[in-house]
Amino acid sequence: MARFVGARLVQLAFIVAAVSVVVFGFLRLLPGDPIAMMLGERPHPQVVAEIRKLYRLDQPFHVQYALWLAQVARGNLGISYITRRPVAALIGEALGPTVGLALAALAIGVVVGVTAGILAALYRNTARDVAASVLAFAGISIPSFFLAVLLIWVFSLALRWLPPTGYVSPTVSIAGWARHMALPAVALGLILAASTMRLVRSGVLEVLGREYVRTARAKGLAERVVVGRHVLRNAMIPAVTAVGLQLADLLGGAVIIESVFAIPGLGRLTLDSIFARDYPVLQSAILMLTGVFILANLLADVTYALIDPRIRYD
Amino acid sequence: MRVGRLVGLALVLAAAVVLLPAGGRAQTRGGALVVGFQRDVLNIDPHMWTANATRKVMVNVYEGLTGRDAKLNVTPQLAESWTISPDGKRYTFKLRKGVKFHNGREMVGEDVKYSYERILNPKTGSQVRPDFEVIDQIGVPDKATVVIVLKRPYARFLGMLDGDWAAIVPREEVEKYGDLNAHPVGTGPFRFASRAANQHVTLERNPDYYEPGKPYLDKVVFKIIPDEFALMADLKAGSTDLVFTAPTQMLDELKKTPGVSYLEAPSSIVTFMYLNTQREPFSKLAARQALAAAIDKATIVRAAYQAIGQPVASLVPSTSPVKVTVADAPHGLDRARALLREAGYPNGYTFTLNVLGSAATSKAIAETMQAQLKQAGITMNIVYTEPGIYEEQVVRKHDFQAATDGTSEHPDPDVKLYIRLHSKGGTNLAGYANPQVDALLDQGRQQMDPAQRAATYSKALAQIVTDVPVVAFAELKFYVFVRDRVQGFEIDPLTMFFFKNTRVR
């Protein structure tokens, strides 16, 4: 197991390095000059040329890459073109809100999805199952931003229970953080819950039909024990896969949800940097997202081994 | 320290009570104003900033030698008066006394010299450096006097010394931190308190401000909410006091919101399009004139902006302090068809319009115009262009036939016209070169008499309307929604926010 994880981490380093070259190249192939765009209405060619020179954007591609790499190797991610603040500080400030949102959404998604999936399977073809399935289908079909606007409309404007937008750091106020995070986490989490529920439901149904379940019941084990010990453990494998795969959607969804709810996270930072062609920020943000994504998949793989005794990585 | 401030405050309050006329109501002081913004501030160093939203926040922190009133007349600010030599080249400024930077140090003439030299230094990267190159020398005979000698007379000189682009800054702070992006220090009514990326920028009262009793507010919080609809929800829920962006189609509904007032005023914003005179079909004068004749501007502007826009004949809006008179190109389908024949396109021509961005208003302009041109036999293809691509293709490579754009800079004709329509202009995207217009634009910059300038620019504009290098669509109003607790807020035609005189109940 340790060897497997170690190998995967080495792999991760290589992937991130490769991605860095690709990202660096593609960004500079994008049309649009960050400096001219920054100057907005009055991109005086002379001023543009001077600032490009200041930021070394007039150097050839490989020189720029080498400069950047040397900087990163020294632990310096550079300075944003448009805000002139250190990239490390910008990413550091944006990381907290995104991680908080993703974890809250993941928790909602897994708890709601797994519970609903199990219940729907155990009460197959009853009104409860149909209701859960219809809701799940709706959850898969509704775009997250629409659900987000719907939630704001109901809980902020009509009922006035929760703030419509904004963010309070948990270090400032846990209650404030929770109040601001409730709606975005639900908007993002419910969509995750919907697909998790369907996978868990079919997983449980499949396991229920297996011989060892019949055997367990024949042994006279209580239904609670049968479901808890035999059914759930085996049915969880597809669910874990699903959640692992959905981390990508979760990050993508977070970008949209962060925009609607004005959450100052990594998604917002990335989006803003794309539109401004703020290369230094964008490079680091994309590498960051790549790393998070690969780590999440690794985590899913390790979880399998813990759940399913048949899976061994050595 | 805190006690001292309290004593000072008590004294001010006592003075206010004593000085109030009998029966007068005490001014409300204190409180926080919350402003909803879609974009975070970017670089907040006043000699490096570029973004409109950044300036909206920071003009409350920084000031220039001159200011402006709601009619865009130049007013004294850090300079209390000035004299201009008869040849228009020598300006002598008397500085206001008792002005302190937010770090407590007195502002003196050397700070003015330092600030302007910093703008002129290419390493600073100031956007207005080309304008400042009109300066020949800066002298500081004593700490309250600054003498500036220009290379040639420049009509816009006093106007360009405002806090928007030419803030006076303390050298020691720049030298301590390298720039003013992390530690802003100015002379304005508010001090910079804190910021958190994409969350908020917070300003607090400057207790040493030189105008007695001002500002009234303790705090101004600029809250960042990127989504237009979420911004409006915030205003309705009462957690934001002032919002200045709203979907045009929602304006009427929003105006009915209880507890919220709608304010509007003419602004310096003009929307227009370039016709590339270096490319077929618009290299032919008659082809450009045919397009101008075929469009019905009033309908286009109504479709796009409803009551927010007024059709405009040229790039110079009605808010210009120089009052130009210009008649728009005549409109008529018969005239358009005759011009098409004259241009050698009896069956019309086809061209592509690059629309900057894809806002609903831009879409409405493009689609309405497309239908109108069709009637004259002109086929227009529309390409919505992301700003980055637009910058490369249209601005840098001039690889387009027609392209929409907008300008929100100062409405003085020199600012609006020179960079776009002078053959040497920095963003002359139409590739327009008319020696007669060049001569008039050069002359207009150097005339000091407003009436003479008006005559010069009216003449230039008549020629520009005939030549059609650009088609101006609309001048826009700037509008804000404010909650009723906000008082004393006035709209600035240059779309900045000044909160010196604002109070909250």
Coordinates of C-alpha atoms in Angstrom, one line a residue, chain A residues 28-48 50-52 54-55 81-86 89-90 93-94 97 149 152 156-157 160 162-169 180 258-265 268-269 272-277, chain B residues 38-44 48 50-52 55 122-131 133 165 179 181 195-199 223-227 229-234 236-239 386-389 391-392 395-396 405-409 415-416 419-420 424-427:
Chain A
R28 CA 0.6 32.4 -24.3
L29 CA -1.1 31.1 -27.4
L30 CA -4.4 32.5 -26.3
P31 CA -5.2 35.7 -28.2
G32 CA -5.1 38.8 -26.0
D33 CA -2.3 40.7 -24.4
P34 CA -2.7 41.0 -20.6
I35 CA -1.1 44.4 -20.5
A36 CA -3.1 46.0 -23.3
M37 CA -6.3 44.6 -21.8
M38 CA -5.3 45.9 -18.4
L39 CA -5.0 49.4 -19.8
G40 CA -8.6 49.1 -20.9
E41 CA -9.9 52.0 -22.9
R42 CA -6.6 53.7 -23.5
P43 CA -4.0 51.1 -24.5
H44 CA -1.5 53.6 -25.7
P45 CA 1.0 51.4 -27.7
Q46 CA 4.0 53.1 -26.2
V47 CA 2.8 52.5 -22.6
V48 CA 1.9 48.9 -23.5
E50 CA 7.0 49.7 -21.8
I51 CA 5.0 47.6 -19.3
R52 CA 5.5 44.4 -21.4
L54 CA 8.9 45.6 -17.3
Y55 CA 7.1 42.2 -16.9
Y81 CA 0.0 41.4 -13.5
I82 CA -3.3 43.1 -12.8
T83 CA -3.5 43.3 -9.0
R84 CA 0.3 43.4 -8.4
R85 CA -0.1 41.2 -5.4
P86 CA 1.9 38.0 -4.8
A89 CA -1.1 35.3 -1.3
L90 CA -4.0 35.4 -3.8
E93 CA -6.7 33.6 0.3
A94 CA -8.8 31.8 -2.3
P97 CA -13.3 29.3 0.8
V149 CA -30.8 31.3 -7.9
I152 CA -31.6 32.6 -3.0
S156 CA -33.1 34.9 1.2
L157 CA -35.7 37.0 -0.5
R160 CA -35.2 36.1 4.7
L162 CA -30.2 33.3 5.1
P163 CA -27.9 36.0 3.4
P164 CA -28.2 35.8 -0.4
T165 CA -24.5 36.2 -1.0
G166 CA -21.1 36.8 0.6
Y167 CA -18.6 35.0 2.7
V168 CA -17.4 35.2 6.3
S169 CA -14.2 33.4 7.2
H180 CA -23.2 32.0 4.3
E258 CA -18.8 30.7 -6.3
S259 CA -19.8 33.3 -8.9
V260 CA -23.4 33.2 -8.0
F261 CA -22.9 33.4 -4.2
A262 CA -19.9 35.8 -4.4
I263 CA -17.6 33.3 -2.7
P264 CA -14.0 34.5 -3.1
G265 CA -12.6 31.1 -3.9
R268 CA -13.5 32.8 -9.0
L269 CA -9.8 33.6 -9.0
D272 CA -11.1 36.3 -13.3
S273 CA -7.5 35.5 -14.3
I274 CA -8.7 33.8 -17.5
F275 CA -10.6 36.9 -18.6
A276 CA -7.7 39.2 -17.6
R277 CA -5.0 36.9 -19.1
Chain B
Q38 CA -19.2 43.2 -9.3
R39 CA -15.4 43.3 -9.6
D40 CA -12.7 43.5 -7.1
V41 CA -10.2 46.4 -7.1
L42 CA -7.0 45.6 -9.0
N43 CA -3.8 47.5 -8.6
I44 CA -4.7 50.3 -6.2
M48 CA -0.5 52.4 -11.9
T50 CA -6.3 51.3 -14.8
A51 CA -9.6 49.7 -13.8
N52 CA -12.7 51.9 -13.5
R55 CA -10.8 54.2 -9.3
P122 CA 8.4 54.8 -17.8
K123 CA 9.2 52.3 -15.0
T124 CA 6.0 53.3 -13.2
G125 CA 3.8 52.3 -16.0
S126 CA 1.3 55.1 -15.7
Q127 CA -1.4 55.1 -18.3
V128 CA -1.5 58.9 -18.5
R129 CA 2.3 59.3 -19.0
P130 CA 1.8 60.3 -22.7
D131 CA -0.4 63.2 -21.5
E133 CA 4.9 64.6 -21.4
W165 CA -5.1 59.9 -12.6
D179 CA 4.8 51.0 -4.5
N181 CA -0.4 48.9 -3.8
R195 CA -9.1 44.5 1.8
A196 CA -9.7 40.8 1.2
A197 CA -9.4 39.5 -2.3
N198 CA -12.8 39.2 -3.9
Q199 CA -14.6 39.9 -0.6
K223 CA -18.6 44.4 -1.0
I224 CA -17.8 42.3 -4.0
I225 CA -20.6 40.3 -5.6
P226 CA -19.9 39.2 -9.1
D227 CA -23.4 38.2 -10.2
F229 CA -28.9 39.2 -10.0
A230 CA -27.3 38.4 -6.7
L231 CA -26.3 42.0 -6.4
M232 CA -29.9 43.1 -6.8
A233 CA -31.0 40.4 -4.3
D234 CA -28.6 41.9 -1.8
K236 CA -33.5 44.2 -1.9
A237 CA -32.6 42.2 1.2
G238 CA -31.1 45.4 2.7
S239 CA -27.6 44.2 3.1
E386 CA -14.3 38.0 -26.2
P387 CA -12.3 41.0 -24.9
G388 CA -8.9 39.2 -25.1
I389 CA -9.5 38.1 -28.7
E391 CA -7.7 43.2 -28.1
E392 CA -5.5 41.1 -30.4
V395 CA -6.9 46.7 -31.4
R396 CA -3.5 45.3 -32.2
D405 CA -16.4 49.9 -28.7
G406 CA -17.3 52.3 -25.9
T407 CA -15.6 55.1 -24.1
S408 CA -16.1 56.4 -20.6
E409 CA -13.2 58.8 -20.3
V415 CA -9.8 63.3 -24.8
K416 CA -12.5 61.6 -26.9
I419 CA -6.4 59.2 -29.6
R420 CA -9.1 57.8 -31.9
K424 CA -1.1 60.0 -34.9
G425 CA -3.7 58.8 -32.3
G426 CA -2.7 55.9 -30.1
T427 CA -6.0 53.9 -30.8

